Amino acid sequence: MIYRSFSKIISAKFAEHIYHQKVAHANEFYLDVNPKKLREIATYIYQELTFPLISIFANDERNLSGKFALYYVFAERKQGLLIIIKTSVSPEHPVFTSIAVEIPGAAAYEREIHDLFGLFPLGHPDPKKLVFHSNWPEGTFPLRKDFNGQHRPPYANHELRFTQIMGEGVYEIPVGPVHAGIIEPGHFRFSVAGEPIINLEAQLFFVHKGIEKMCEGRSIEHCLYVAERISGDETFANSQAYCQAIEKIAHVTIPERAMYTRVIFGELERLTSHLGDLAGICQDVAYGFAASQFNMMRGWAYNLADELCGMRFLRSVNKLGGCRLDFVAGKEKKILQGMERLKKELTDTITIIQGKSMFIDRVEHTGILDHQIAVDLNTVGPGGRASGILYDVRKSFPYEVYDKLHFSIPNHKNGDVNCRMNVKIEECLAALEIIYQAIEGMPQGKIREPLNEVPPYQFAFGLTESPRGENVHWIMTGEHNTLFRYKIRTPSFCNWPAVCHAVKGNIVPDFPLINKSFNLSYAGNDL
Amino acid sequence: MFDMIKKIVQYPRITRKYPKEALDHGPILGKPEIDSAQCTFCGACILSCPASAIVMVTEKKEIGINLDQCIFCTLCSEICPVNAVRITHEVELAVKNRNDLRKTPAVIEKQDIPGLSYEIMGEKIQQKARQTFGRSLQIREVDAGSCNGCDYEINSLNNPVNDLERLGMHFVASPRHADLLLVTGTATRNMELALVKTYNAAPDPKLVVAVGACACSGGIFRDSYATRNGIDCILPVDVYIPGCPPRPEAIMYGILKALDRIID
């Protein structure tokens, strides 16, 4: 087993500080460690073993153990193992040691924990507010169990602070939260000297809806519908991750036909999302013809979704234990025809746009995300793959039947808009191939396995590759088939800081283009 | 260049004829309906409805769905033991009065933004707007806390398949140029101020259209600590478009309804 060798290494080094070890669901390795040694252990795993940090979250376990718990999730991506370091924070002294200096990707998680749980990260380089803006009263922490989720506290008015860049001729451009295009709200502060951007600070969480709190104490069926509404165009990936976690806890293996159905829908979602991004990139450089082409193809993909399940956004497709209906049965031919048509049109359009030197001029060497920064911030999805991070959840942590299907991960190194665009193009073509294979390999049979009541206080991860990248859901069940804690980390959360780095040195008019090439979800980040 | 022209010739017109010709409903999921003759009033659907949209008065033998809250998830039709719930293909659901979508009367939260008497302003604007806007309209879209589903659907109004511009409607970059605000989302705490500012920045007369279940009533995100229940807690709304998310055609229908270009 893979965790054994890891267990040996870590025990040899920190034996006396590890209280407890446990393996759950085959690839989740939980380690309960001494809070005082946490920083050392985390740094060791991150720097020496080079496992990236993929999430940090807190959990109010005062009812269970009298303490708050902190979970640090690392991923061993070569063999597919999740390493979860758990420590506790006492409610009398609600502080914990920050690891943001050693692990830059941890900074945002720690700020989030401070806002929602009131645990202060000691030694954090910039512990400003993240989730709540100037209007949230001090000392109110919504994710603590004693906070009533329906209570709306009074409005406060604090001062908000932004990073200031001083120097001759440096000026600031505030943009948003209501933007010029039809996109979601977010506020951006550009510090600009002449033409190039020297710093960008993004203030997000404008669409914070309190999803995690809302799910606590609700039934597991109810929360599936909430999971579908985390982020509109990642509906399927999110609901799939949710189902995966619950199915793991309930020890249910879904029927093979449902697995194949999920693969088809997952790839269909990737297609619609990527085609939209490609259209957006072309639109932002005023290449109307290509944008119209991609938008047309996206329209075809949506029509296909409509014909399969009646919902353009693939909602109400997943059910706990499988799928709602056998959506593919009898429509195989239609899907294959649709794919054939898409493939032909896509290859034609790609040949046209890649031969347009004026278009390539705009996208090449624009918004370069350096490989090292991408690694430090754990950039996932097409953004990471364009910067040389060869990682895909479908390969490293294969779910459903992805280990039986043949497809390759796009690998680009330059990290510019052109690379991200090429990654998306290649993924579109790969998605078409996967759908072909899935329809061919699909067995007959039932599509749903009944689910019994889930045991209380069990936990599991659901990992999926959404169109934007690695999507991590962690669920702890409560009593009577409810949720105790639902932690959602969508790829947007990791990739937003990367966008702020990628725009540096570019001119302000290129920002929409760079932003579009990442195409991050605000709703998925803000929750 | 030659390839481009070839493509343009290949696809001369891909725009749907939607408002002129009726929508081909096909398999799409629309409004759910409960047949009270078949219903045994067991209450199973009420307990399981994720958006708590189903209401029932057992004594009077009345049951119904508040469509402004409904998220069109089809769960009620699956759960019903006697198959009294039917999912229709109806998607043109936009209305001007929120109570038309509801079985129980809407209780709108107290409007407590100071210094603005929205109700009176809203009524006046409604009357004026009909006379003022002829056949052209400038739209400003504002996301006030949606899941981005509605925004993607609004975006697709601009694509070659729906092409809203053919109806004389354009999306503009600034509220100062707008006649109509297309608002999605539940009005989150963090967006409240921005939404009010955007509304104030738009010149009178103006219309407000609430798109999606969240904007109509809070949808599945109702009663959370960080949101208001729908944008009519903050702004006067002229037309409500239910759906989660409403299809582009449903949004188009709603906008046309706001302009009185739809005959009921």
Short mmCIF file of N, CA and C in Angstrom, two decimals, chain A residues 85-208:
data_model
loop_
_atom_site.label_atom_id
_atom_site.label_comp_id
_atom_site.label_asym_id
_atom_site.label_seq_id
_atom_site.Cartn_x
_atom_site.Cartn_y
_atom_site.Cartn_z
N ILE A 85 -3.31 16.40 7.61
CA ILE A 85 -2.73 16.65 8.93
C ILE A 85 -3.79 17.35 9.76
N LYS A 86 -4.13 16.76 10.88
CA LYS A 86 -5.17 17.34 11.72
C LYS A 86 -4.56 17.83 13.03
N THR A 87 -4.90 19.05 13.42
CA THR A 87 -4.49 19.52 14.74
C THR A 87 -5.69 20.16 15.40
N SER A 88 -5.53 20.54 16.64
CA SER A 88 -6.67 21.16 17.33
C SER A 88 -6.28 22.52 17.87
N VAL A 89 -7.29 23.36 18.05
CA VAL A 89 -7.10 24.69 18.62
C VAL A 89 -8.08 24.80 19.77
N SER A 90 -7.59 25.22 20.93
CA SER A 90 -8.50 25.27 22.08
C SER A 90 -9.35 26.54 22.00
N PRO A 91 -10.64 26.44 22.37
CA PRO A 91 -11.53 27.60 22.26
C PRO A 91 -11.13 28.75 23.18
N GLU A 92 -10.40 28.44 24.29
CA GLU A 92 -10.00 29.51 25.21
C GLU A 92 -8.92 30.39 24.59
N HIS A 93 -8.11 29.80 23.74
CA HIS A 93 -6.99 30.52 23.16
C HIS A 93 -7.04 30.32 21.64
N PRO A 94 -7.96 31.03 20.95
CA PRO A 94 -8.21 30.70 19.54
C PRO A 94 -7.17 31.24 18.57
N VAL A 95 -5.96 30.75 18.66
CA VAL A 95 -4.92 31.15 17.70
C VAL A 95 -4.22 29.90 17.18
N PHE A 96 -3.66 29.99 16.01
CA PHE A 96 -2.84 28.89 15.48
C PHE A 96 -1.66 29.47 14.72
N THR A 97 -0.64 28.64 14.49
CA THR A 97 0.56 29.13 13.83
C THR A 97 0.34 29.19 12.32
N SER A 98 0.67 30.33 11.75
CA SER A 98 0.51 30.46 10.30
C SER A 98 1.66 29.77 9.59
N ILE A 99 1.34 29.15 8.45
CA ILE A 99 2.40 28.54 7.64
C ILE A 99 2.52 29.28 6.30
N ALA A 100 1.91 30.46 6.24
CA ALA A 100 1.83 31.18 4.96
C ALA A 100 3.19 31.67 4.47
N VAL A 101 4.14 31.84 5.38
CA VAL A 101 5.46 32.30 4.93
C VAL A 101 6.19 31.17 4.20
N GLU A 102 6.10 29.97 4.79
CA GLU A 102 6.76 28.81 4.17
C GLU A 102 5.98 28.30 2.96
N ILE A 103 4.65 28.33 3.06
CA ILE A 103 3.80 27.80 1.99
C ILE A 103 2.89 28.93 1.51
N PRO A 104 3.28 29.64 0.45
CA PRO A 104 2.51 30.84 0.05
C PRO A 104 1.04 30.54 -0.25
N GLY A 105 0.78 29.34 -0.73
CA GLY A 105 -0.60 29.00 -1.07
C GLY A 105 -1.53 28.96 0.13
N ALA A 106 -0.96 28.91 1.34
CA ALA A 106 -1.79 28.78 2.54
C ALA A 106 -2.41 30.10 2.97
N ALA A 107 -1.90 31.21 2.45
CA ALA A 107 -2.29 32.53 2.95
C ALA A 107 -3.80 32.76 2.91
N ALA A 108 -4.41 32.48 1.77
CA ALA A 108 -5.83 32.78 1.63
C ALA A 108 -6.68 31.89 2.53
N TYR A 109 -6.29 30.60 2.65
CA TYR A 109 -7.08 29.71 3.50
C TYR A 109 -7.09 30.20 4.95
N GLU A 110 -5.91 30.66 5.41
CA GLU A 110 -5.82 31.08 6.81
C GLU A 110 -6.65 32.33 7.06
N ARG A 111 -6.68 33.23 6.07
CA ARG A 111 -7.51 34.42 6.22
C ARG A 111 -8.99 34.03 6.24
N GLU A 112 -9.34 33.06 5.44
CA GLU A 112 -10.73 32.60 5.40
C GLU A 112 -11.13 32.01 6.75
N ILE A 113 -10.22 31.19 7.32
CA ILE A 113 -10.51 30.58 8.62
C ILE A 113 -10.69 31.66 9.68
N HIS A 114 -9.88 32.69 9.61
CA HIS A 114 -10.02 33.77 10.59
C HIS A 114 -11.38 34.44 10.48
N ASP A 115 -11.84 34.71 9.26
CA ASP A 115 -13.11 35.40 9.09
C ASP A 115 -14.30 34.55 9.52
N LEU A 116 -14.23 33.26 9.21
CA LEU A 116 -15.42 32.42 9.43
C LEU A 116 -15.44 31.74 10.79
N PHE A 117 -14.25 31.47 11.36
CA PHE A 117 -14.21 30.74 12.64
C PHE A 117 -13.65 31.58 13.79
N GLY A 118 -13.01 32.68 13.46
CA GLY A 118 -12.43 33.49 14.51
C GLY A 118 -11.18 32.90 15.13
N LEU A 119 -10.45 32.08 14.36
CA LEU A 119 -9.16 31.57 14.83
C LEU A 119 -8.08 32.40 14.16
N PHE A 120 -7.20 32.97 14.96
CA PHE A 120 -6.25 33.92 14.38
C PHE A 120 -4.94 33.24 13.96
N PRO A 121 -4.50 33.43 12.71
CA PRO A 121 -3.23 32.84 12.27
C PRO A 121 -2.05 33.69 12.74
N LEU A 122 -1.30 33.20 13.74
CA LEU A 122 -0.15 33.96 14.26
C LEU A 122 0.99 33.94 13.25
N GLY A 123 1.52 35.12 12.97
CA GLY A 123 2.65 35.20 12.05
C GLY A 123 2.26 35.26 10.59
N HIS A 124 0.99 35.52 10.32
CA HIS A 124 0.54 35.63 8.93
C HIS A 124 1.06 36.95 8.34
N PRO A 125 1.60 36.93 7.12
CA PRO A 125 2.18 38.16 6.56
C PRO A 125 1.14 39.26 6.27
N ASP A 126 -0.10 38.90 6.01
CA ASP A 126 -1.09 39.92 5.69
C ASP A 126 -2.48 39.47 6.15
N PRO A 127 -2.73 39.54 7.48
CA PRO A 127 -3.97 38.93 7.97
C PRO A 127 -5.19 39.85 7.83
N LYS A 128 -5.43 40.40 6.64
CA LYS A 128 -6.60 41.27 6.49
C LYS A 128 -7.84 40.44 6.19
N LYS A 129 -8.98 41.11 6.23
CA LYS A 129 -10.24 40.39 6.00
C LYS A 129 -10.32 39.86 4.59
N LEU A 130 -10.95 38.71 4.46
CA LEU A 130 -11.08 38.13 3.12
C LEU A 130 -12.55 38.01 2.74
N VAL A 131 -13.32 37.33 3.58
CA VAL A 131 -14.70 37.01 3.21
C VAL A 131 -15.62 38.21 3.38
N PHE A 132 -15.53 38.85 4.53
CA PHE A 132 -16.43 39.96 4.78
C PHE A 132 -15.72 41.26 4.53
N HIS A 133 -16.44 42.20 3.96
CA HIS A 133 -15.84 43.49 3.68
C HIS A 133 -16.11 44.42 4.86
N SER A 134 -16.25 45.68 4.58
CA SER A 134 -16.35 46.65 5.65
C SER A 134 -17.64 46.53 6.45
N ASN A 135 -18.60 45.71 5.98
CA ASN A 135 -19.93 45.75 6.58
C ASN A 135 -20.20 44.69 7.63
N TRP A 136 -19.22 43.89 7.97
CA TRP A 136 -19.45 42.77 8.89
C TRP A 136 -18.94 43.13 10.29
N PRO A 137 -19.78 42.97 11.34
CA PRO A 137 -19.33 43.36 12.68
C PRO A 137 -18.19 42.49 13.20
N GLU A 138 -17.31 43.09 13.98
CA GLU A 138 -16.19 42.34 14.56
C GLU A 138 -16.71 41.29 15.54
N GLY A 139 -16.01 40.20 15.65
CA GLY A 139 -16.34 39.21 16.68
C GLY A 139 -17.56 38.37 16.36
N THR A 140 -18.02 38.34 15.12
CA THR A 140 -19.14 37.47 14.74
C THR A 140 -18.61 36.46 13.74
N PHE A 141 -18.68 35.19 14.11
CA PHE A 141 -18.05 34.18 13.27
C PHE A 141 -19.08 33.16 12.83
N PRO A 142 -19.54 33.25 11.58
CA PRO A 142 -20.72 32.48 11.16
C PRO A 142 -20.55 30.97 11.12
N LEU A 143 -19.35 30.46 10.98
CA LEU A 143 -19.24 29.00 10.87
C LEU A 143 -19.06 28.30 12.21
N ARG A 144 -19.08 29.06 13.29
CA ARG A 144 -19.10 28.40 14.59
C ARG A 144 -20.48 27.83 14.82
N LYS A 145 -20.54 26.75 15.56
CA LYS A 145 -21.83 26.05 15.71
C LYS A 145 -22.83 26.89 16.50
N ASP A 146 -22.35 27.80 17.35
CA ASP A 146 -23.30 28.58 18.14
C ASP A 146 -23.83 29.79 17.39
N PHE A 147 -23.46 29.96 16.14
CA PHE A 147 -24.01 31.05 15.33
C PHE A 147 -25.22 30.53 14.58
N ASN A 148 -26.33 31.25 14.68
CA ASN A 148 -27.54 30.85 13.97
C ASN A 148 -27.41 31.27 12.50
N GLY A 149 -27.47 30.28 11.60
CA GLY A 149 -27.24 30.54 10.18
C GLY A 149 -28.25 31.46 9.53
N GLN A 150 -29.40 31.68 10.17
CA GLN A 150 -30.40 32.55 9.55
C GLN A 150 -30.37 33.95 10.13
N HIS A 151 -29.48 34.16 11.10
CA HIS A 151 -29.41 35.46 11.74
C HIS A 151 -28.58 36.43 10.89
N ARG A 152 -29.08 37.63 10.66
CA ARG A 152 -28.31 38.62 9.91
C ARG A 152 -27.84 39.71 10.87
N PRO A 153 -26.56 39.71 11.17
CA PRO A 153 -26.05 40.67 12.15
C PRO A 153 -26.15 42.11 11.63
N PRO A 154 -26.08 43.10 12.53
CA PRO A 154 -26.16 44.49 12.08
C PRO A 154 -25.01 44.88 11.17
N TYR A 155 -25.20 45.95 10.44
CA TYR A 155 -24.18 46.39 9.49
C TYR A 155 -23.14 47.25 10.18
N ALA A 156 -21.89 46.96 9.92
CA ALA A 156 -20.81 47.76 10.49
C ALA A 156 -20.18 48.58 9.36
N ASN A 157 -19.26 49.40 9.69
CA ASN A 157 -18.58 50.17 8.66
C ASN A 157 -17.11 50.38 9.01
N HIS A 158 -16.28 49.45 8.56
CA HIS A 158 -14.84 49.58 8.81
C HIS A 158 -14.18 50.17 7.58
N GLU A 159 -12.95 50.53 7.78
CA GLU A 159 -12.13 51.01 6.66
C GLU A 159 -11.50 49.81 5.97
N LEU A 160 -11.49 49.80 4.65
CA LEU A 160 -10.81 48.73 3.92
C LEU A 160 -9.44 49.22 3.46
N ARG A 161 -8.47 48.34 3.56
CA ARG A 161 -7.10 48.73 3.26
C ARG A 161 -6.62 47.97 2.02
N PHE A 162 -6.01 48.66 1.10
CA PHE A 162 -5.43 48.00 -0.07
C PHE A 162 -3.94 48.24 -0.09
N THR A 163 -3.22 47.32 -0.74
CA THR A 163 -1.78 47.50 -0.87
C THR A 163 -1.51 48.76 -1.67
N GLN A 164 -0.66 49.61 -1.13
CA GLN A 164 -0.36 50.84 -1.85
C GLN A 164 1.05 50.78 -2.41
N ILE A 165 1.16 51.14 -3.67
CA ILE A 165 2.48 51.19 -4.29
C ILE A 165 2.85 52.66 -4.40
N MET A 166 3.98 53.02 -3.80
CA MET A 166 4.41 54.42 -3.81
C MET A 166 5.46 54.62 -4.90
N GLY A 167 5.53 55.80 -5.43
CA GLY A 167 6.56 56.09 -6.42
C GLY A 167 6.07 57.16 -7.36
N GLU A 168 7.00 57.75 -8.07
CA GLU A 168 6.64 58.85 -8.97
C GLU A 168 5.83 58.31 -10.15
N GLY A 169 4.72 58.93 -10.43
CA GLY A 169 3.92 58.56 -11.58
C GLY A 169 3.10 57.30 -11.41
N VAL A 170 3.09 56.71 -10.19
CA VAL A 170 2.28 55.51 -9.99
C VAL A 170 0.85 55.93 -9.64
N TYR A 171 -0.09 55.38 -10.32
CA TYR A 171 -1.48 55.71 -10.01
C TYR A 171 -2.31 54.44 -9.89
N GLU A 172 -3.50 54.60 -9.28
CA GLU A 172 -4.34 53.43 -9.02
C GLU A 172 -5.58 53.47 -9.90
N ILE A 173 -5.98 52.33 -10.41
CA ILE A 173 -7.24 52.25 -11.13
C ILE A 173 -8.15 51.28 -10.39
N PRO A 174 -9.24 51.77 -9.81
CA PRO A 174 -10.20 50.84 -9.21
C PRO A 174 -11.21 50.37 -10.25
N VAL A 175 -11.47 49.10 -10.30
CA VAL A 175 -12.43 48.54 -11.26
C VAL A 175 -13.41 47.64 -10.51
N GLY A 176 -14.68 47.81 -10.78
CA GLY A 176 -15.67 46.91 -10.22
C GLY A 176 -16.22 47.40 -8.90
N PRO A 177 -17.10 46.67 -8.24
CA PRO A 177 -17.50 45.29 -8.51
C PRO A 177 -18.44 45.10 -9.70
N VAL A 178 -19.13 46.17 -10.14
CA VAL A 178 -19.98 45.98 -11.31
C VAL A 178 -19.14 46.29 -12.54
N HIS A 179 -18.99 45.30 -13.41
CA HIS A 179 -18.06 45.44 -14.54
C HIS A 179 -18.77 45.87 -15.80
N ALA A 180 -17.96 46.15 -16.81
CA ALA A 180 -18.51 46.59 -18.09
C ALA A 180 -19.17 45.45 -18.85
N GLY A 181 -18.67 44.23 -18.68
CA GLY A 181 -19.24 43.10 -19.41
C GLY A 181 -20.28 42.38 -18.58
N ILE A 182 -20.77 41.27 -19.11
CA ILE A 182 -21.73 40.49 -18.35
C ILE A 182 -20.95 39.46 -17.58
N ILE A 183 -20.35 39.88 -16.46
CA ILE A 183 -19.64 38.92 -15.62
C ILE A 183 -20.00 39.16 -14.18
N GLU A 184 -19.43 38.33 -13.33
CA GLU A 184 -19.80 38.38 -11.93
C GLU A 184 -19.03 39.50 -11.22
N PRO A 185 -19.45 39.86 -10.01
CA PRO A 185 -18.81 40.99 -9.35
C PRO A 185 -17.51 40.67 -8.64
N GLY A 186 -16.57 41.59 -8.74
CA GLY A 186 -15.29 41.50 -8.05
C GLY A 186 -14.64 42.86 -8.18
N HIS A 187 -13.85 43.23 -7.19
CA HIS A 187 -13.24 44.56 -7.24
C HIS A 187 -11.74 44.41 -7.46
N PHE A 188 -11.21 45.16 -8.41
CA PHE A 188 -9.78 45.07 -8.71
C PHE A 188 -9.11 46.42 -8.53
N ARG A 189 -7.97 46.40 -7.87
CA ARG A 189 -7.17 47.62 -7.73
C ARG A 189 -5.88 47.43 -8.52
N PHE A 190 -5.77 48.19 -9.58
CA PHE A 190 -4.54 48.14 -10.37
C PHE A 190 -3.63 49.27 -9.93
N SER A 191 -2.36 48.97 -9.69
CA SER A 191 -1.37 50.03 -9.51
C SER A 191 -0.56 50.06 -10.79
N VAL A 192 -0.58 51.21 -11.45
CA VAL A 192 -0.02 51.28 -12.79
C VAL A 192 1.00 52.41 -12.87
N ALA A 193 2.10 52.15 -13.55
CA ALA A 193 3.08 53.21 -13.82
C ALA A 193 3.19 53.31 -15.34
N GLY A 194 2.69 54.38 -15.90
CA GLY A 194 2.68 54.50 -17.34
C GLY A 194 1.68 53.51 -17.92
N GLU A 195 2.16 52.54 -18.66
CA GLU A 195 1.27 51.53 -19.23
C GLU A 195 1.20 50.24 -18.42
N PRO A 196 2.35 49.68 -18.02
CA PRO A 196 2.29 48.35 -17.40
C PRO A 196 1.74 48.34 -15.97
N ILE A 197 1.07 47.24 -15.66
CA ILE A 197 0.54 47.03 -14.32
C ILE A 197 1.70 46.60 -13.43
N ILE A 198 1.87 47.29 -12.27
CA ILE A 198 2.93 46.80 -11.38
C ILE A 198 2.34 45.99 -10.23
N ASN A 199 1.10 46.19 -9.92
CA ASN A 199 0.49 45.35 -8.90
C ASN A 199 -1.01 45.28 -9.14
N LEU A 200 -1.58 44.14 -8.79
CA LEU A 200 -3.03 44.00 -8.86
C LEU A 200 -3.50 43.34 -7.59
N GLU A 201 -4.46 43.98 -6.94
CA GLU A 201 -5.04 43.35 -5.77
C GLU A 201 -6.51 43.12 -6.06
N ALA A 202 -6.95 41.88 -5.89
CA ALA A 202 -8.34 41.55 -6.16
C ALA A 202 -9.09 41.42 -4.84
N GLN A 203 -10.20 42.14 -4.73
CA GLN A 203 -11.06 41.96 -3.57
C GLN A 203 -12.28 41.19 -4.06
N LEU A 204 -12.42 39.97 -3.57
CA LEU A 204 -13.52 39.13 -4.05
C LEU A 204 -14.55 38.96 -2.94
N PHE A 205 -15.26 37.88 -2.99
CA PHE A 205 -16.27 37.53 -1.99
C PHE A 205 -17.46 38.48 -2.01
N PHE A 206 -17.74 39.08 -3.16
CA PHE A 206 -18.94 39.90 -3.27
C PHE A 206 -20.19 39.03 -3.33
N VAL A 207 -20.05 37.81 -3.82
CA VAL A 207 -21.22 36.94 -3.89
C VAL A 207 -21.20 35.85 -2.82
N HIS A 208 -20.59 36.18 -1.68
CA HIS A 208 -20.57 35.22 -0.57
C HIS A 208 -22.00 35.01 -0.07
#
